[in-house]
mmCIF file of C-alpha atoms and ligand atoms in Angstrom:
data_model
loop_
_atom_site.group_PDB
_atom_site.id
_atom_site.type_symbol
_atom_site.label_atom_id
_atom_site.label_comp_id
_atom_site.label_asym_id
_atom_site.label_seq_id
_atom_site.Cartn_x
_atom_site.Cartn_y
_atom_site.Cartn_z
ATOM 1 C CA MET T 1 2.588 -3.618 19.445
ATOM 2 C CA LYS T 2 1.325 -0.963 17.063
ATOM 3 C CA THR T 3 -1.113 -1.758 14.276
ATOM 4 C CA ARG T 4 -2.810 0.520 11.789
ATOM 5 C CA PHE T 5 -5.573 0.846 9.257
ATOM 6 C CA ALA T 6 -4.588 2.885 6.217
ATOM 7 C CA PRO T 7 -7.539 3.560 3.918
ATOM 8 C CA SER T 8 -7.533 5.841 0.886
ATOM 9 C CA PRO T 9 -10.443 8.313 1.031
ATOM 10 C CA THR T 10 -11.476 7.680 -2.562
ATOM 11 C CA GLY T 11 -14.765 5.859 -1.980
ATOM 12 C CA PRO T 12 -16.927 4.285 0.711
ATOM 13 C CA LEU T 13 -15.450 1.639 3.024
ATOM 14 C CA HIS T 14 -16.866 -1.823 2.368
ATOM 15 C CA LEU T 15 -16.844 -5.124 4.240
ATOM 16 C CA GLY T 16 -13.236 -5.861 3.280
ATOM 17 C CA HIS T 17 -12.118 -2.611 4.896
ATOM 18 C CA ALA T 18 -14.173 -3.366 7.997
ATOM 19 C CA TYR T 19 -12.394 -6.719 8.206
ATOM 20 C CA SER T 20 -8.915 -5.099 8.038
ATOM 21 C CA ALA T 21 -9.777 -2.347 10.497
ATOM 22 C CA LEU T 22 -11.427 -4.663 13.046
ATOM 23 C CA TYR T 23 -8.679 -7.277 12.726
ATOM 24 C CA ALA T 24 -5.948 -4.644 13.271
ATOM 25 C CA SER T 25 -7.732 -3.003 16.175
ATOM 26 C CA ASP T 26 -8.544 -6.379 17.843
ATOM 27 C CA LEU T 27 -4.899 -7.447 17.475
ATOM 28 C CA ALA T 28 -3.642 -4.267 19.146
ATOM 29 C CA GLU T 29 -6.186 -4.602 21.931
ATOM 30 C CA LYS T 30 -5.335 -8.260 22.579
ATOM 31 C CA ASN T 31 -1.687 -7.304 22.997
ATOM 32 C CA GLN T 32 -2.248 -4.107 24.992
ATOM 33 C CA GLY T 33 -0.911 -2.234 21.990
ATOM 34 C CA GLU T 34 -2.019 0.805 20.015
ATOM 35 C CA PHE T 35 -4.197 1.054 16.935
ATOM 36 C CA LEU T 36 -3.480 3.950 14.564
ATOM 37 C CA LEU T 37 -5.356 5.376 11.619
ATOM 38 C CA ARG T 38 -3.617 6.794 8.584
ATOM 39 C CA ILE T 39 -5.390 8.522 5.717
ATOM 40 C CA GLU T 40 -3.628 7.591 2.461
ATOM 41 C CA ASP T 41 -4.578 10.621 0.415
ATOM 42 C CA ILE T 42 -1.561 11.032 -1.886
ATOM 43 C CA ASP T 43 -3.820 10.810 -4.921
ATOM 44 C CA GLN T 44 -5.246 14.288 -4.520
ATOM 45 C CA ALA T 45 -7.162 13.988 -7.777
ATOM 46 C CA ARG T 46 -9.271 11.190 -6.249
ATOM 47 C CA ALA T 47 -9.234 11.818 -2.497
ATOM 48 C CA GLN T 48 -12.313 13.648 -1.170
ATOM 49 C CA PRO T 49 -13.071 15.125 2.280
ATOM 50 C CA LYS T 50 -16.526 13.491 2.270
ATOM 51 C CA TRP T 51 -14.955 10.021 2.075
ATOM 52 C CA GLU T 52 -12.499 10.843 4.837
ATOM 53 C CA GLN T 53 -15.404 11.980 7.017
ATOM 54 C CA GLN T 54 -17.251 8.773 6.251
ATOM 55 C CA ILE T 55 -14.212 6.700 7.260
ATOM 56 C CA TYR T 56 -14.323 8.316 10.723
ATOM 57 C CA GLU T 57 -18.067 7.714 11.007
ATOM 58 C CA ASP T 58 -17.935 4.102 9.822
ATOM 59 C CA LEU T 59 -15.036 3.195 12.116
ATOM 60 C CA SER T 60 -16.665 4.844 15.134
ATOM 61 C CA TRP T 61 -19.891 2.992 14.403
ATOM 62 C CA LEU T 62 -17.935 -0.283 14.257
ATOM 63 C CA GLY T 63 -16.734 0.484 17.776
ATOM 64 C CA ILE T 64 -13.143 1.176 16.759
ATOM 65 C CA ARG T 65 -11.072 3.809 18.603
ATOM 66 C CA TRP T 66 -7.762 5.074 17.277
ATOM 67 C CA VAL T 67 -4.843 7.062 18.618
ATOM 68 C CA LYS T 68 -5.094 10.744 17.705
ATOM 69 C CA PRO T 69 -4.038 12.731 15.773
ATOM 70 C CA VAL T 70 -4.642 10.886 12.518
ATOM 71 C CA LEU T 71 -1.731 10.988 10.099
ATOM 72 C CA ARG T 72 -2.566 12.263 6.630
ATOM 73 C CA GLN T 73 -0.149 11.375 3.853
ATOM 74 C CA SER T 74 -0.816 14.661 2.062
ATOM 75 C CA SER T 75 1.062 16.357 4.940
ATOM 76 C CA ARG T 76 4.141 14.163 4.483
ATOM 77 C CA LEU T 77 5.448 15.134 1.052
ATOM 78 C CA ASP T 78 8.733 16.510 2.454
ATOM 79 C CA GLN T 79 9.441 13.171 4.124
ATOM 80 C CA TYR T 80 8.810 11.274 0.882
ATOM 81 C CA ARG T 81 11.172 13.681 -0.860
ATOM 82 C CA SER T 82 13.870 13.001 1.767
ATOM 83 C CA ALA T 83 13.477 9.267 1.219
ATOM 84 C CA LEU T 84 13.884 9.770 -2.527
ATOM 85 C CA GLN T 85 17.003 11.867 -1.898
ATOM 86 C CA HIS T 86 18.450 9.088 0.247
ATOM 87 C CA LEU T 87 17.899 6.580 -2.558
ATOM 88 C CA ASP T 88 19.259 9.104 -5.065
ATOM 89 C CA LYS T 89 22.492 9.460 -3.085
ATOM 90 C CA MET T 90 22.829 5.686 -3.266
ATOM 91 C CA GLY T 91 22.465 5.963 -7.065
ATOM 92 C CA LEU T 92 19.351 3.803 -7.118
ATOM 93 C CA ILE T 93 16.696 5.931 -8.822
ATOM 94 C CA TYR T 94 16.058 7.373 -12.269
ATOM 95 C CA ASN T 95 13.410 9.399 -14.064
ATOM 96 C CA CYS T 96 10.974 7.492 -16.231
ATOM 97 C CA THR T 97 8.637 9.359 -18.526
ATOM 98 C CA CYS T 98 7.241 6.314 -20.315
ATOM 99 C CA SER T 99 3.468 6.452 -20.610
ATOM 100 C CA ARG T 100 1.261 3.522 -19.681
ATOM 101 C CA ARG T 101 0.945 2.918 -23.398
ATOM 102 C CA ASP T 102 4.740 2.908 -24.002
ATOM 103 C CA ILE T 103 5.102 0.329 -21.228
ATOM 104 C CA GLN T 104 2.335 -1.829 -22.593
ATOM 105 C CA GLU T 105 3.731 -1.652 -26.131
ATOM 106 C CA ALA T 106 7.237 -2.553 -24.954
ATOM 107 C CA ALA T 107 5.829 -5.480 -22.971
ATOM 108 C CA ASN T 108 3.848 -6.641 -26.015
ATOM 109 C CA ALA T 109 6.782 -6.399 -28.440
ATOM 110 C CA PRO T 110 7.347 -9.808 -30.113
ATOM 111 C CA GLN T 111 10.944 -10.127 -28.878
ATOM 112 C CA GLU T 112 9.706 -9.821 -25.309
ATOM 113 C CA GLY T 113 7.388 -12.838 -25.591
ATOM 114 C CA SER T 114 3.642 -12.678 -25.910
ATOM 115 C CA SER T 115 2.162 -12.757 -22.439
ATOM 116 C CA LEU T 116 2.056 -9.574 -20.348
ATOM 117 C CA ASN T 117 4.179 -9.901 -17.266
ATOM 118 C CA LEU T 118 1.986 -8.346 -14.592
ATOM 119 C CA GLY T 119 3.386 -7.865 -11.080
ATOM 120 C CA PRO T 120 2.197 -6.099 -7.928
ATOM 121 C CA ASP T 121 3.351 -2.759 -9.372
ATOM 122 C CA GLY T 122 1.738 -3.323 -12.768
ATOM 123 C CA ILE T 123 3.499 -4.476 -15.933
ATOM 124 C CA VAL T 124 7.131 -5.372 -15.253
ATOM 125 C CA TYR T 125 9.017 -2.399 -16.682
ATOM 126 C CA SER T 126 11.366 -2.941 -19.624
ATOM 127 C CA GLY T 127 14.044 -0.634 -18.206
ATOM 128 C CA LYS T 128 14.098 1.689 -21.242
ATOM 129 C CA CYS T 129 14.559 4.909 -19.229
ATOM 130 C CA ARG T 130 17.015 3.230 -16.867
ATOM 131 C CA GLN T 131 19.371 2.824 -19.800
ATOM 132 C CA GLU T 132 18.602 6.180 -21.413
ATOM 133 C CA ASN T 133 18.898 8.201 -18.186
ATOM 134 C CA ALA T 134 21.916 6.437 -16.706
ATOM 135 C CA GLY T 135 24.186 9.034 -15.095
ATOM 136 C CA ILE T 136 21.692 11.904 -15.559
ATOM 137 C CA SER T 137 20.675 13.755 -12.385
ATOM 138 C CA VAL T 138 17.165 13.031 -11.141
ATOM 139 C CA ASP T 139 14.410 15.616 -11.631
ATOM 140 C CA TYR T 140 12.087 15.294 -8.609
ATOM 141 C CA THR T 141 9.182 16.916 -10.420
ATOM 142 C CA LYS T 142 9.031 13.994 -12.853
ATOM 143 C CA PRO T 143 8.094 10.324 -12.315
ATOM 144 C CA ILE T 144 10.836 8.235 -10.700
ATOM 145 C CA ARG T 145 11.587 4.505 -10.646
ATOM 146 C CA LEU T 146 13.839 2.330 -8.505
ATOM 147 C CA ASN T 147 16.695 0.495 -10.206
ATOM 148 C CA ALA T 148 15.796 -2.839 -8.614
ATOM 149 C CA GLN T 149 18.934 -4.669 -9.728
ATOM 150 C CA ALA T 150 21.237 -1.989 -8.295
ATOM 151 C CA ALA T 151 19.068 -1.916 -5.162
ATOM 152 C CA PHE T 152 19.451 -5.671 -4.632
ATOM 153 C CA ASN T 153 23.196 -5.378 -5.168
ATOM 154 C CA THR T 154 23.477 -3.158 -2.080
ATOM 155 C CA LEU T 155 21.863 -5.778 0.210
ATOM 156 C CA LYS T 156 24.181 -7.570 2.615
ATOM 157 C CA SER T 157 21.757 -10.406 3.391
ATOM 158 C CA PRO T 158 18.729 -12.073 1.747
ATOM 159 C CA LEU T 159 15.392 -10.289 1.534
ATOM 160 C CA ASN T 160 13.172 -11.985 4.091
ATOM 161 C CA TRP T 161 10.305 -11.138 6.397
ATOM 162 C CA VAL T 162 7.511 -12.662 8.460
ATOM 163 C CA ASP T 163 4.001 -12.970 7.037
ATOM 164 C CA ASN T 164 2.191 -15.777 8.884
ATOM 165 C CA GLY T 165 5.499 -17.666 8.656
ATOM 166 C CA ALA T 166 8.887 -16.959 7.100
ATOM 167 C CA LYS T 167 8.852 -15.435 3.610
ATOM 168 C CA SER T 168 11.643 -14.400 1.265
ATOM 169 C CA MET T 169 12.273 -13.271 -2.267
ATOM 170 C CA ALA T 170 15.379 -13.843 -4.350
ATOM 171 C CA LYS T 171 16.792 -11.145 -6.592
ATOM 172 C CA ASP T 172 16.045 -12.960 -9.872
ATOM 173 C CA LYS T 173 12.420 -13.466 -8.954
ATOM 174 C CA PHE T 174 12.058 -9.823 -7.962
ATOM 175 C CA LEU T 175 13.620 -8.634 -11.217
ATOM 176 C CA THR T 176 11.474 -10.832 -13.445
ATOM 177 C CA GLN T 177 8.176 -10.623 -11.545
ATOM 178 C CA ILE T 178 8.211 -7.123 -10.075
ATOM 179 C CA GLY T 179 11.027 -5.101 -11.662
ATOM 180 C CA ASP T 180 11.759 -1.379 -11.413
ATOM 181 C CA ILE T 181 8.855 -0.103 -9.344
ATOM 182 C CA VAL T 182 7.488 3.440 -9.474
ATOM 183 C CA LEU T 183 8.555 5.538 -6.471
ATOM 184 C CA SER T 184 7.122 8.847 -7.584
ATOM 185 C CA ARG T 185 4.123 9.295 -9.849
ATOM 186 C CA LYS T 186 3.211 12.213 -12.067
ATOM 187 C CA ASN T 187 1.980 15.174 -9.961
ATOM 188 C CA MET T 188 2.242 13.189 -6.706
ATOM 189 C CA GLY T 189 5.863 13.375 -5.552
ATOM 190 C CA THR T 190 5.560 9.833 -4.189
ATOM 191 C CA SER T 191 3.851 6.491 -4.808
ATOM 192 C CA TYR T 192 1.844 4.076 -2.685
ATOM 193 C CA HIS T 193 4.884 1.845 -2.046
ATOM 194 C CA LEU T 194 7.225 4.635 -0.985
ATOM 195 C CA SER T 195 4.753 6.446 1.257
ATOM 196 C CA VAL T 196 3.478 3.292 2.970
ATOM 197 C CA VAL T 197 7.042 2.309 3.913
ATOM 198 C CA VAL T 198 8.090 5.782 5.061
ATOM 199 C CA ASP T 199 4.947 6.160 7.186
ATOM 200 C CA ASP T 200 4.821 2.671 8.702
ATOM 201 C CA ALA T 201 8.370 3.376 9.903
ATOM 202 C CA TYR T 202 7.562 6.900 11.110
ATOM 203 C CA GLN T 203 4.528 5.672 13.050
ATOM 204 C CA GLY T 204 6.487 2.754 14.532
ATOM 205 C CA ILE T 205 4.067 0.142 13.179
ATOM 206 C CA THR T 206 5.105 -3.325 14.387
ATOM 207 C CA ASP T 207 2.309 -5.321 12.735
ATOM 208 C CA VAL T 208 0.750 -4.576 9.355
ATOM 209 C CA VAL T 209 -2.721 -6.030 8.822
ATOM 210 C CA ARG T 210 -4.238 -5.842 5.333
ATOM 211 C CA GLY T 211 -5.951 -7.915 2.653
ATOM 212 C CA LYS T 212 -4.206 -10.682 0.710
ATOM 213 C CA ASP T 213 -4.432 -8.547 -2.421
ATOM 214 C CA LEU T 214 -1.438 -6.606 -1.066
ATOM 215 C CA ALA T 215 0.590 -9.672 -0.006
ATOM 216 C CA GLU T 216 2.631 -9.661 -3.213
ATOM 217 C CA ALA T 217 3.569 -6.015 -2.713
ATOM 218 C CA THR T 218 5.282 -6.893 0.563
ATOM 219 C CA ALA T 219 8.591 -7.825 -1.115
ATOM 220 C CA ILE T 220 8.682 -4.271 -2.512
ATOM 221 C CA HIS T 221 8.064 -2.806 0.927
ATOM 222 C CA VAL T 222 10.717 -4.956 2.580
ATOM 223 C CA LEU T 223 13.258 -3.997 -0.095
ATOM 224 C CA LEU T 224 12.515 -0.292 0.487
ATOM 225 C CA GLN T 225 12.787 -0.775 4.264
ATOM 226 C CA ARG T 226 16.221 -2.291 3.830
ATOM 227 C CA LEU T 227 17.354 0.558 1.553
ATOM 228 C CA LEU T 228 15.965 3.236 3.874
ATOM 229 C CA GLU T 229 17.388 1.409 6.911
ATOM 230 C CA VAL T 230 14.112 1.173 8.828
ATOM 231 C CA PRO T 231 12.694 -1.901 10.627
ATOM 232 C CA THR T 232 10.496 -4.437 8.850
ATOM 233 C CA PRO T 233 7.159 -5.004 10.629
ATOM 234 C CA SER T 234 5.433 -8.402 10.833
ATOM 235 C CA TYR T 235 2.759 -8.818 8.193
ATOM 236 C CA HIS T 236 -0.695 -10.377 8.557
ATOM 237 C CA HIS T 237 -2.519 -10.661 5.223
ATOM 238 C CA HIS T 238 -6.095 -11.766 5.701
ATOM 239 C CA GLY T 239 -8.411 -13.458 3.209
ATOM 240 C CA LEU T 240 -10.508 -11.294 0.925
ATOM 241 C CA ILE T 241 -14.217 -10.787 1.330
ATOM 242 C CA ARG T 242 -16.055 -11.788 -1.826
ATOM 243 C CA ASP T 243 -19.591 -11.141 -2.971
ATOM 244 C CA GLU T 244 -22.182 -13.846 -3.746
ATOM 245 C CA ASN T 245 -20.558 -14.400 -7.168
ATOM 246 C CA GLY T 246 -17.107 -14.876 -5.711
ATOM 247 C CA THR T 247 -15.888 -11.526 -7.013
ATOM 248 C CA ARG T 248 -13.577 -9.532 -4.810
ATOM 249 C CA LEU T 249 -15.151 -6.416 -3.341
ATOM 250 C CA ALA T 250 -13.814 -3.098 -4.557
ATOM 251 C CA LYS T 251 -14.545 0.400 -3.345
ATOM 252 C CA ARG T 252 -16.958 0.952 -6.198
ATOM 253 C CA ASP T 253 -19.160 -1.892 -4.912
ATOM 254 C CA ASP T 254 -21.390 0.493 -3.063
ATOM 255 C CA ALA T 255 -23.837 -2.342 -2.369
ATOM 256 C CA LYS T 256 -21.416 -3.644 0.264
ATOM 257 C CA ALA T 257 -20.599 -0.222 1.690
ATOM 258 C CA ILE T 258 -20.578 -0.078 5.478
ATOM 259 C CA ALA T 259 -22.706 3.068 5.274
ATOM 260 C CA LEU T 260 -25.456 1.069 3.555
ATOM 261 C CA PHE T 261 -25.371 -1.708 6.141
ATOM 262 C CA ARG T 262 -25.714 0.989 8.788
ATOM 263 C CA GLN T 263 -28.688 2.529 7.056
ATOM 264 C CA ASN T 264 -30.352 -0.861 6.704
ATOM 265 C CA GLY T 265 -30.172 -1.559 10.426
ATOM 266 C CA THR T 266 -27.285 -4.069 10.428
ATOM 267 C CA THR T 267 -25.406 -4.076 13.749
ATOM 268 C CA PRO T 268 -21.626 -3.896 14.187
ATOM 269 C CA ASP T 269 -21.727 -7.417 15.673
ATOM 270 C CA GLU T 270 -23.420 -8.661 12.508
ATOM 271 C CA ILE T 271 -20.617 -7.090 10.455
ATOM 272 C CA ARG T 272 -18.118 -8.982 12.623
ATOM 273 C CA ARG T 273 -20.022 -12.176 11.934
ATOM 274 C CA PHE T 274 -20.130 -11.511 8.137
ATOM 275 C CA VAL T 275 -16.342 -11.186 7.991
ATOM 276 C CA GLY T 276 -15.728 -14.090 10.350
ATOM 277 C CA LEU T 277 -14.347 -12.243 13.372
ATOM 278 C CA PRO T 278 -15.255 -13.007 17.005
ATOM 279 C CA GLN T 279 -17.785 -10.758 18.703
ATOM 280 C CA ALA T 280 -16.422 -7.716 20.483
HETATM 281 N N1 LIG A 1 -4.163 2.513 1.288
HETATM 282 C C1 LIG A 1 -4.242 1.149 0.865
HETATM 283 C C2 LIG A 1 -5.649 0.808 0.435
HETATM 284 O O1 LIG A 1 -6.590 1.509 0.788
HETATM 285 C C3 LIG A 1 -3.828 0.162 1.941
HETATM 286 C C4 LIG A 1 -2.416 0.281 2.324
HETATM 287 C C5 LIG A 1 -1.865 -0.814 3.209
HETATM 288 O O2 LIG A 1 -2.571 -1.329 4.085
HETATM 289 O O3 LIG A 1 -0.687 -1.109 3.058
HETATM 290 O O4 LIG A 1 -5.821 -0.157 -0.268
#
């Protein structure tokens, strides 16, 4: 068994991150497996060395040990490019230069119905550029989307996976609730979905542990795994840690930052108790 924790160094780790990291490292330990750490720093405009440093300090303080060396996504751009080329050869990707505003306006247009159709990759894309750029060769310096319908048409068996039980997603549901996801963002050369799939496969991750907020994105990851012909790990999505008002914690909630608990004299065992995990 190989598990991992894959934080983005764009802010302090909070209780929710501690939950994911401890859960993943406990699971590996229970099964005599390995626990890996991956720094998801593809958003170079937001990633900062000070946050990466703090991730190492917070995890060490929690008593977590990881296999070295740490994998940094910023060192993997060639691999993301190769994955895009593979999908390109299959005829499954196209450039999309629609702005956020174009997408929102298209989704709001009266003929499309009134409510915004929001999926795990944002607003379900109208497909404007898919039609306009059909047959045009892909420019890798520009944003790229997956043609989800064409992608599904290549599958030889249903899209299913294990996430605390058997899960599946049918093509029609994917097309209406998720749509043509972004595989490469402006100035990034990749996207969260593409890089997470390429790297989970490269690192041989057998069990992905993360918060329930990413559960809906799993269908996207499984589809990409099938297209890239890599194994699908088992998924374990845990409940989210909420604050006193029931609001989900985000990185900007510095009040719940692990660093602050440390400063205030909280112990790692108390953190385990807060998130509902057994003592080490
Ligand atoms: N990097 C993502 C985050 O910090 C998590 C990725 C994952 O676990 O799949 O939210």
